[in-house]
Short mmCIF file of C-alpha atoms (C1' of nucleotides) in Angstrom, two decimals:
data_model
loop_
_atom_site.label_atom_id
_atom_site.label_comp_id
_atom_site.label_asym_id
_atom_site.label_seq_id
_atom_site.Cartn_x
_atom_site.Cartn_y
_atom_site.Cartn_z
CA UNK O 15 -21.54 158.13 -93.18
CA UNK O 16 -23.70 156.05 -95.51
CA UNK O 17 -26.54 157.53 -97.48
CA UNK O 18 -30.03 156.74 -96.31
CA UNK O 19 -30.67 154.32 -99.21
CA UNK O 20 -27.81 152.20 -98.22
CA UNK O 21 -28.73 152.14 -94.53
CA UNK O 22 -32.25 150.98 -95.51
CA UNK O 23 -31.09 148.36 -97.91
CA UNK O 24 -28.70 146.95 -95.34
CA UNK O 25 -31.33 146.91 -92.63
CA UNK O 26 -33.72 145.29 -94.93
CA UNK O 27 -31.22 142.59 -95.92
CA UNK O 28 -30.35 141.73 -92.38
CA UNK O 29 -33.92 141.57 -91.30
CA UNK O 30 -35.01 139.49 -94.26
CA UNK O 31 -32.24 137.03 -93.54
CA UNK O 32 -33.10 136.90 -89.77
CA UNK O 33 -36.76 136.42 -90.68
CA UNK O 34 -35.96 133.58 -93.13
CA UNK O 35 -33.82 131.79 -90.55
CA UNK O 36 -36.37 132.17 -87.82
CA UNK O 37 -39.23 130.86 -90.05
CA UNK O 38 -37.20 128.09 -91.50
CA UNK O 39 -37.06 126.47 -88.08
CA UNK O 40 -40.86 126.09 -88.45
CA UNK O 41 -40.63 124.69 -91.97
CA UNK O 42 -41.70 128.03 -93.64
CA UNK O 43 -39.57 130.26 -95.90
CA UNK O 44 -39.71 134.03 -95.93
CA UNK O 45 -41.47 134.26 -99.33
CA UNK O 46 -44.31 132.11 -97.96
CA UNK O 47 -45.23 134.44 -95.17
CA UNK O 48 -47.58 136.71 -97.11
CA UNK O 49 -49.56 133.82 -98.35
CA UNK O 50 -49.73 132.28 -94.84
CA UNK O 51 -50.88 135.47 -93.36
CA UNK O 52 -53.58 135.87 -95.83
CA UNK O 53 -54.77 132.35 -95.52
CA UNK O 54 -54.58 132.21 -91.78
CA UNK O 55 -56.98 135.11 -91.87
CA UNK O 56 -59.22 133.70 -94.59
CA UNK O 57 -58.74 130.17 -95.77
CA UNK O 58 -59.61 129.19 -99.33
CA UNK O 59 -58.68 132.42 -101.09
CA UNK O 60 -57.73 132.33 -104.80
CA UNK O 61 -54.14 133.39 -105.79
CA UNK O 62 -55.57 136.71 -107.07
CA UNK O 63 -57.30 137.38 -103.79
CA UNK O 64 -54.18 136.53 -101.91
CA UNK O 65 -52.40 139.02 -104.06
CA UNK O 66 -54.79 141.85 -103.43
CA UNK O 67 -55.20 141.19 -99.76
CA UNK O 68 -51.56 140.69 -98.82
CA UNK O 69 -49.99 143.02 -96.31
CA UNK O 70 -47.77 144.27 -99.06
CA UNK O 71 -47.99 144.45 -102.83
CA UNK O 72 -47.17 141.21 -104.58
CA UNK O 73 -48.09 139.89 -108.04
CA UNK O 74 -50.31 136.96 -108.81
CA UNK O 75 -47.57 134.94 -110.71
CA UNK O 76 -45.41 135.28 -107.57
CA UNK O 77 -48.30 133.87 -105.43
CA UNK O 78 -48.80 131.02 -107.88
CA UNK O 79 -45.19 129.94 -107.88
CA UNK O 80 -44.86 130.25 -104.16
CA UNK O 81 -48.08 128.27 -103.72
CA UNK O 82 -46.54 125.59 -105.79
CA UNK O 83 -43.55 125.30 -103.49
CA UNK O 84 -45.88 125.36 -100.46
CA UNK O 85 -47.85 122.52 -101.89
CA UNK O 86 -44.80 120.57 -102.49
CA UNK O 87 -43.80 121.32 -98.86
CA UNK O 88 -47.24 120.10 -97.68
CA UNK O 89 -48.36 123.56 -96.46
CA UNK O 90 -51.44 123.92 -98.67
CA UNK O 91 -53.60 122.18 -101.21
CA UNK O 92 -55.18 123.59 -104.36
CA UNK O 93 -58.84 122.88 -105.15
CA UNK O 94 -60.75 124.06 -108.16
CA UNK O 95 -63.80 126.28 -107.29
CA UNK O 96 -66.91 124.25 -108.21
CA UNK O 97 -68.88 127.36 -109.13
CA UNK O 98 -66.28 129.05 -111.39
CA UNK O 99 -63.87 126.81 -113.20
CA UNK O 100 -61.37 129.60 -113.60
CA UNK O 101 -60.77 130.01 -109.90
CA UNK O 102 -58.31 127.92 -107.86
CA UNK O 103 -58.75 127.99 -104.06
CA UNK O 104 -55.85 127.53 -101.70
CA UNK O 105 -56.40 125.69 -98.42
CA UNK O 106 -53.95 125.45 -95.70
CA UNK O 107 -52.92 122.11 -94.21
CA UNK O 108 -52.92 121.38 -90.43
CA UNK O 109 -49.18 121.73 -90.54
CA UNK O 110 -49.52 125.33 -91.91
CA UNK O 111 -52.24 126.25 -89.33
CA UNK O 112 -50.13 124.83 -86.45
CA UNK O 113 -47.26 127.07 -87.49
CA UNK O 114 -49.34 130.29 -87.04
CA UNK O 115 -48.52 131.08 -83.45
CA UNK O 116 -44.90 130.09 -83.43
CA UNK O 117 -44.18 132.08 -86.54
CA UNK O 118 -45.96 135.15 -85.38
CA UNK O 119 -44.14 134.95 -82.16
CA UNK O 120 -40.86 134.56 -83.85
CA UNK O 121 -41.41 137.50 -85.99
CA UNK O 122 -42.54 139.63 -82.97
CA UNK O 123 -39.41 138.62 -81.17
CA UNK O 124 -37.20 139.54 -84.15
CA UNK O 125 -38.78 142.93 -84.42
CA UNK O 126 -38.33 143.41 -80.71
CA UNK O 127 -34.75 142.40 -80.82
CA UNK O 128 -33.89 144.60 -83.89
CA UNK O 129 -35.37 147.63 -82.18
CA UNK O 130 -34.11 146.75 -78.66
CA UNK O 131 -31.68 149.61 -78.46
CA UNK O 132 -34.22 152.25 -79.58
CA UNK O 133 -36.14 154.36 -77.15
CA UNK O 134 -39.82 154.48 -77.57
CA UNK O 135 -39.57 157.82 -78.96
CA UNK O 136 -36.97 156.65 -81.50
CA UNK O 137 -39.35 153.83 -82.53
CA UNK O 138 -42.07 156.41 -83.06
CA UNK O 139 -39.81 158.50 -85.21
CA UNK O 140 -38.82 155.59 -87.27
CA UNK O 141 -42.34 154.58 -87.86
CA UNK O 142 -43.31 158.20 -88.69
CA UNK O 143 -40.43 158.66 -91.10
CA UNK O 144 -41.05 155.34 -92.88
CA UNK O 145 -44.73 156.14 -93.28
CA UNK O 146 -44.06 159.62 -94.70
CA UNK O 147 -41.57 158.03 -97.19
CA UNK O 148 -44.18 155.49 -98.21
CA UNK O 149 -46.73 158.28 -98.75
CA UNK O 150 -44.38 160.31 -100.73
CA UNK O 151 -43.49 157.32 -103.06
CA UNK O 152 -47.14 156.90 -103.76
CA UNK O 153 -48.05 154.08 -101.25
CA UNK O 154 -50.59 156.38 -99.68
CA UNK O 155 -53.40 153.94 -100.46
CA UNK O 156 -52.71 152.21 -97.17
CA UNK O 157 -54.62 151.17 -94.17
CA UNK O 158 -55.28 154.45 -92.30
CA UNK O 159 -57.90 155.82 -94.61
CA UNK O 160 -57.63 159.48 -93.67
CA UNK O 161 -57.35 161.28 -96.82
CA UNK O 162 -60.14 163.85 -96.26
CA UNK O 163 -58.51 167.01 -97.64
CA UNK F 20 -51.04 150.36 -88.13
CA UNK F 21 -48.53 148.14 -89.67
CA UNK F 22 -45.57 146.80 -87.84
CA UNK F 23 -42.13 148.07 -88.36
CA UNK F 24 -40.97 145.13 -90.43
CA UNK F 25 -43.74 145.60 -92.92
CA UNK F 26 -43.13 149.45 -93.30
CA UNK F 27 -39.41 148.75 -93.79
CA UNK F 28 -40.07 146.02 -96.43
CA UNK F 29 -42.51 148.25 -98.28
CA UNK F 30 -40.23 151.22 -98.24
CA UNK F 31 -37.39 149.05 -99.56
CA UNK F 32 -39.50 147.61 -102.29
CA UNK F 33 -40.63 150.95 -103.65
CA UNK F 34 -37.18 152.46 -103.40
CA UNK F 35 -35.64 149.53 -105.19
CA UNK F 36 -38.16 149.70 -107.92
CA UNK F 37 -37.71 153.46 -108.26
CA UNK F 38 -33.89 152.96 -108.31
CA UNK F 39 -34.17 150.30 -110.92
CA UNK F 40 -36.33 152.42 -113.14
CA UNK F 41 -34.10 155.45 -112.82
CA UNK F 42 -30.89 153.52 -113.52
CA UNK F 43 -32.54 151.70 -116.40
CA UNK F 44 -32.76 154.95 -118.22
CA UNK F 45 -29.04 154.91 -118.24
CA UNK F 46 -28.62 151.30 -119.39
CA UNK F 47 -27.87 149.98 -115.90
CA UNK F 48 -29.98 147.76 -113.71
CA UNK F 49 -30.25 147.99 -109.97
CA UNK F 50 -28.14 144.86 -109.24
CA UNK F 51 -25.24 146.18 -111.22
CA UNK F 52 -24.96 149.36 -109.05
CA UNK F 53 -22.67 147.86 -106.38
CA UNK F 54 -20.09 146.53 -108.97
CA UNK F 55 -20.16 149.85 -110.74
CA UNK F 56 -19.45 151.83 -107.61
CA UNK F 57 -16.71 149.60 -106.69
CA UNK F 58 -15.13 149.82 -110.16
CA UNK F 59 -15.78 153.54 -110.59
CA UNK F 60 -13.65 153.93 -107.38
CA UNK F 61 -10.97 151.24 -108.44
CA UNK F 62 -11.06 149.89 -111.95
CA UNK F 63 -9.64 146.36 -112.48
CA UNK F 64 -10.77 144.68 -109.19
CA UNK F 65 -11.41 140.94 -109.09
CA UNK F 66 -14.90 139.59 -108.29
CA UNK F 67 -13.75 138.79 -104.80
CA UNK F 68 -12.42 142.22 -104.21
CA UNK F 69 -15.56 143.79 -105.46
CA UNK F 70 -17.53 141.63 -103.06
CA UNK F 71 -15.44 142.67 -100.09
CA UNK F 72 -15.25 146.33 -100.99
CA UNK F 73 -18.89 146.85 -101.92
CA UNK F 74 -20.95 149.22 -99.95
CA UNK F 75 -23.04 146.42 -98.73
CA UNK F 76 -22.39 142.71 -98.19
CA UNK F 77 -22.76 140.62 -101.37
CA UNK F 78 -21.37 137.26 -102.31
CA UNK F 79 -18.88 136.47 -104.93
CA UNK F 80 -21.17 134.27 -107.03
CA UNK F 81 -23.51 137.18 -107.26
CA UNK F 82 -20.83 139.36 -108.45
CA UNK F 83 -19.78 136.92 -111.05
CA UNK F 84 -23.21 136.37 -112.34
CA UNK F 85 -24.01 140.08 -112.51
CA UNK F 86 -20.64 140.70 -114.19
CA UNK F 87 -21.64 138.30 -116.88
CA UNK F 88 -24.76 140.19 -117.59
CA UNK F 89 -22.81 143.46 -117.50
CA UNK F 90 -20.25 142.04 -119.91
CA UNK F 91 -23.12 141.04 -122.27
CA UNK F 92 -24.47 144.59 -121.97
CA UNK F 93 -21.18 146.14 -122.85
CA UNK F 94 -20.53 147.64 -119.38
CA UNK F 95 -17.38 145.73 -118.53
CA UNK F 96 -14.63 143.31 -119.86
CA UNK F 97 -12.93 140.46 -118.08
CA UNK F 98 -9.21 140.01 -118.30
CA UNK F 99 -7.15 137.34 -116.72
CA UNK F 100 -4.51 138.53 -114.27
CA UNK F 101 -1.10 137.91 -115.88
CA UNK F 102 0.61 137.42 -112.55
CA UNK F 103 -1.92 135.08 -110.96
CA UNK F 104 -3.99 132.87 -113.12
CA UNK F 105 -6.65 132.33 -110.66
CA UNK F 106 -7.70 136.02 -110.69
CA UNK F 107 -10.02 137.67 -113.07
CA UNK F 108 -9.95 141.45 -113.34
CA UNK F 109 -12.94 143.43 -114.25
CA UNK F 110 -12.56 146.61 -116.31
CA UNK F 111 -15.32 149.15 -117.07
CA UNK F 112 -16.01 150.20 -120.57
CA UNK F 113 -16.38 153.92 -121.60
CA UNK F 114 -20.04 153.45 -121.58
CA UNK F 115 -19.94 152.40 -117.95
CA UNK F 116 -17.69 155.19 -117.01
CA UNK F 117 -19.91 157.70 -118.75
CA UNK F 118 -22.83 156.61 -116.75
CA UNK F 119 -21.16 157.48 -113.45
CA UNK F 120 -22.39 161.01 -112.88
CA UNK F 121 -25.87 160.58 -114.33
CA UNK F 122 -26.54 157.62 -112.18
CA UNK F 123 -25.08 159.20 -108.98
CA UNK F 124 -27.23 162.20 -109.75
CA UNK F 125 -30.39 160.16 -110.27
CA UNK F 126 -29.81 158.23 -107.02
CA UNK F 127 -29.25 161.41 -105.13
CA UNK F 128 -32.51 162.87 -106.54
CA UNK F 129 -34.44 159.80 -105.65
CA UNK F 130 -33.19 159.87 -102.17
CA UNK F 131 -34.07 163.55 -102.02
CA UNK F 132 -37.51 162.98 -103.37
CA UNK F 133 -38.26 160.11 -101.02
CA UNK F 134 -37.34 162.12 -98.00
CA UNK F 135 -38.79 165.35 -99.27
CA UNK F 136 -41.57 165.50 -96.68
CA UNK F 137 -39.28 164.88 -93.74
CA UNK F 138 -37.85 167.63 -91.67
CA UNK F 139 -34.02 167.63 -91.16
CA UNK F 140 -34.64 166.40 -87.74
CA UNK F 141 -36.78 163.59 -88.87
CA UNK F 142 -34.03 162.54 -91.39
CA UNK F 143 -31.54 162.57 -88.57
CA UNK F 144 -33.77 160.40 -86.48
CA UNK F 145 -34.30 157.97 -89.34
CA UNK F 146 -30.56 157.70 -89.84
CA UNK F 147 -30.05 157.17 -86.21
CA UNK F 148 -32.71 154.48 -85.91
CA UNK F 149 -31.51 152.47 -88.91
CA UNK F 150 -27.90 152.70 -87.74
CA UNK F 151 -28.94 151.51 -84.20
CA UNK F 152 -30.82 148.61 -85.81
CA UNK F 153 -27.81 147.66 -87.93
CA UNK F 154 -25.55 147.63 -84.99
CA UNK F 155 -28.12 145.56 -82.93
CA UNK F 156 -28.22 143.09 -85.76
CA UNK F 157 -24.51 142.65 -85.88
CA UNK F 158 -23.58 144.93 -88.72
CA UNK F 159 -21.52 147.13 -86.38
CA UNK F 160 -18.38 146.51 -88.39
CA UNK F 161 -19.27 149.52 -90.49
CA UNK F 162 -17.49 152.62 -91.59
CA UNK F 163 -17.62 154.96 -88.62
CA UNK F 164 -14.83 153.27 -86.72
CA UNK F 165 -15.62 154.73 -83.39
CA UNK F 166 -15.81 151.71 -80.98
CA UNK F 167 -13.44 153.01 -78.34
CA UNK F 168 -15.38 151.89 -75.33
"C1'" DA J 128 10.35 118.52 -107.33
"C1'" DG J 129 6.06 116.98 -105.86
"C1'" DA J 130 2.14 116.36 -102.83
"C1'" DA J 131 -1.08 118.73 -99.96
"C1'" DG J 132 -3.52 122.55 -98.94
"C1'" DA J 133 -5.37 127.09 -99.71
"C1'" DT J 134 -7.47 130.49 -102.65
"C1'" DC J 135 -9.62 131.89 -106.53
"C1'" DG J 136 -13.59 132.19 -110.23
"C1'" DT J 137 -17.24 129.60 -111.87
"C1'" DT J 138 -21.18 126.50 -112.25
"C1'" DA J 139 -25.29 124.32 -110.33
"C1'" DG J 140 -29.36 124.67 -108.20
"C1'" DC J 141 -32.36 127.03 -105.16
"C1'" DT J 142 -35.86 131.16 -103.61
"C1'" DT J 143 -38.11 135.28 -104.51
"C1'" DG J 144 -39.65 138.89 -107.18
"C1'" DC J 145 -41.11 140.91 -111.84
"C1'" DT J 146 -43.62 141.49 -116.76
"C1'" DA J 147 -45.56 139.40 -120.84
"C1'" DA J 148 -47.73 135.81 -123.14
"C1'" DT J 149 -51.00 131.74 -122.91
"C1'" DG J 150 -55.00 129.20 -122.32
"C1'" DA J 151 -59.14 127.89 -120.05
"C1'" DG J 152 -63.38 129.31 -118.45
"C1'" DA J 153 -67.34 132.75 -117.72
"C1'" DC J 154 -70.22 136.30 -119.39
"C1'" DC J 155 -72.68 139.43 -122.48
"C1'" DG J 156 -74.79 140.88 -126.60
"C1'" DT J 157 -76.93 139.62 -130.50
"C1'" DA W 192 -76.65 129.51 -129.20
"C1'" DC W 193 -72.63 131.43 -130.29
"C1'" DG W 194 -68.75 134.95 -131.00
"C1'" DG W 195 -66.26 138.28 -128.72
"C1'" DT W 196 -64.53 139.92 -124.63
"C1'" DC W 197 -63.17 139.72 -120.06
"C1'" DT W 198 -61.22 137.34 -116.08
"C1'" DC W 199 -58.76 134.01 -114.11
"C1'" DA W 200 -54.41 130.98 -113.17
"C1'" DT W 201 -50.64 129.43 -115.20
"C1'" DT W 202 -46.26 129.38 -117.93
"C1'" DA W 203 -42.08 131.40 -119.88
"C1'" DG W 204 -38.31 133.91 -119.23
"C1'" DC W 205 -35.60 137.32 -116.74
"C1'" DA W 206 -32.98 139.68 -112.59
"C1'" DA W 207 -30.92 139.33 -108.32
"C1'" DG W 208 -29.66 137.09 -104.34
"C1'" DC W 209 -28.08 132.86 -101.68
"C1'" DT W 210 -25.15 128.22 -100.40
"C1'" DA W 211 -22.62 124.32 -102.01
"C1'" DA W 212 -19.82 121.96 -105.12
"C1'" DC W 213 -16.21 122.08 -108.74
"C1'" DG W 214 -11.99 122.92 -111.07
"C1'" DA W 215 -8.05 125.51 -111.89
"C1'" DT W 216 -4.11 127.69 -110.08
"C1'" DC W 217 -0.86 129.17 -106.61
"C1'" DT W 218 1.65 128.31 -102.18
"C1'" DT W 219 3.80 125.63 -98.90
"C1'" DC W 220 5.97 121.91 -96.71
"C1'" DT W 221 8.73 118.04 -96.99
#
DNA sequence: AGAAGATCGTTAGCTTGCTAATGAGACCGT
DNA sequence: ACGGTCTCATTAGCAAGCTAACGATCTTCT
């Protein structure tokens, strides 16, 4: 029996590969998903804003580099902020906006497929366990906002 | 509430970072762990053998590149196989062998720490769920060897 | 024996992530 | 107004992973 670390790394690897393949069919790579999600929500964010709003922690240089590839791929354009010359704002192209629903669907289906053999209870347990691990590792500053004690 | 994919990616990221930090204190980086584990077990494997024996799937080019870094770091030496000129055999240095127990310990402690707030039952559930996901995603060719039905 | 094919390690070139260093621009105090 | 500081994006350089292409060697078939 493998240790927990190994199981998690293997599951992660397979899921990332499957995600990348699924999104590639829509002209988007796995590393671009965080930026897309942030800009789908709020277009015209700066790299720093994308980094801080992203669903999971990512550094600004990574955003910048990925944005450059996305620009080359025709997924977004850069525009200097007229009011503050330091800022660069990222705007999605129509192509990137059109990919929104298909990609969300594809990811939803992937998640569904991956957990297809789990019971609802097992899915709950999995969520609970991962959440506890995240909290234990210091990622407690998450979305739930219930630290009252 | 985040989706399962996000939880898993976040947990993976934190655990990888923590692993890397822990192993760095012993002069080893996270990417070198698979090679070390294979060579601790059987010294003198070829890159291809390491790739196929590793605890999780990894390609030969990755082994080769990582081995180059490990050679530079004084963790292993390359030696041509005298019987087959195509093969290159990787041999650990004393330094790499000495790191075996400390690193195993460090990883065990990390896993223990990460799952410290889980009950035994929750740990079981987590294992079960991850294993099911791996099987569903086609990684069923694993170690347990119990596919009799 | 010699050509064709298979099997290796390696290299090239890419993506994704990181930290540290740079440089441009804004802001604040004097 | 101007010098220092702070705040941005970017660049540089690294690690770790991948696929595809390459070159050397071994095997096999005639």
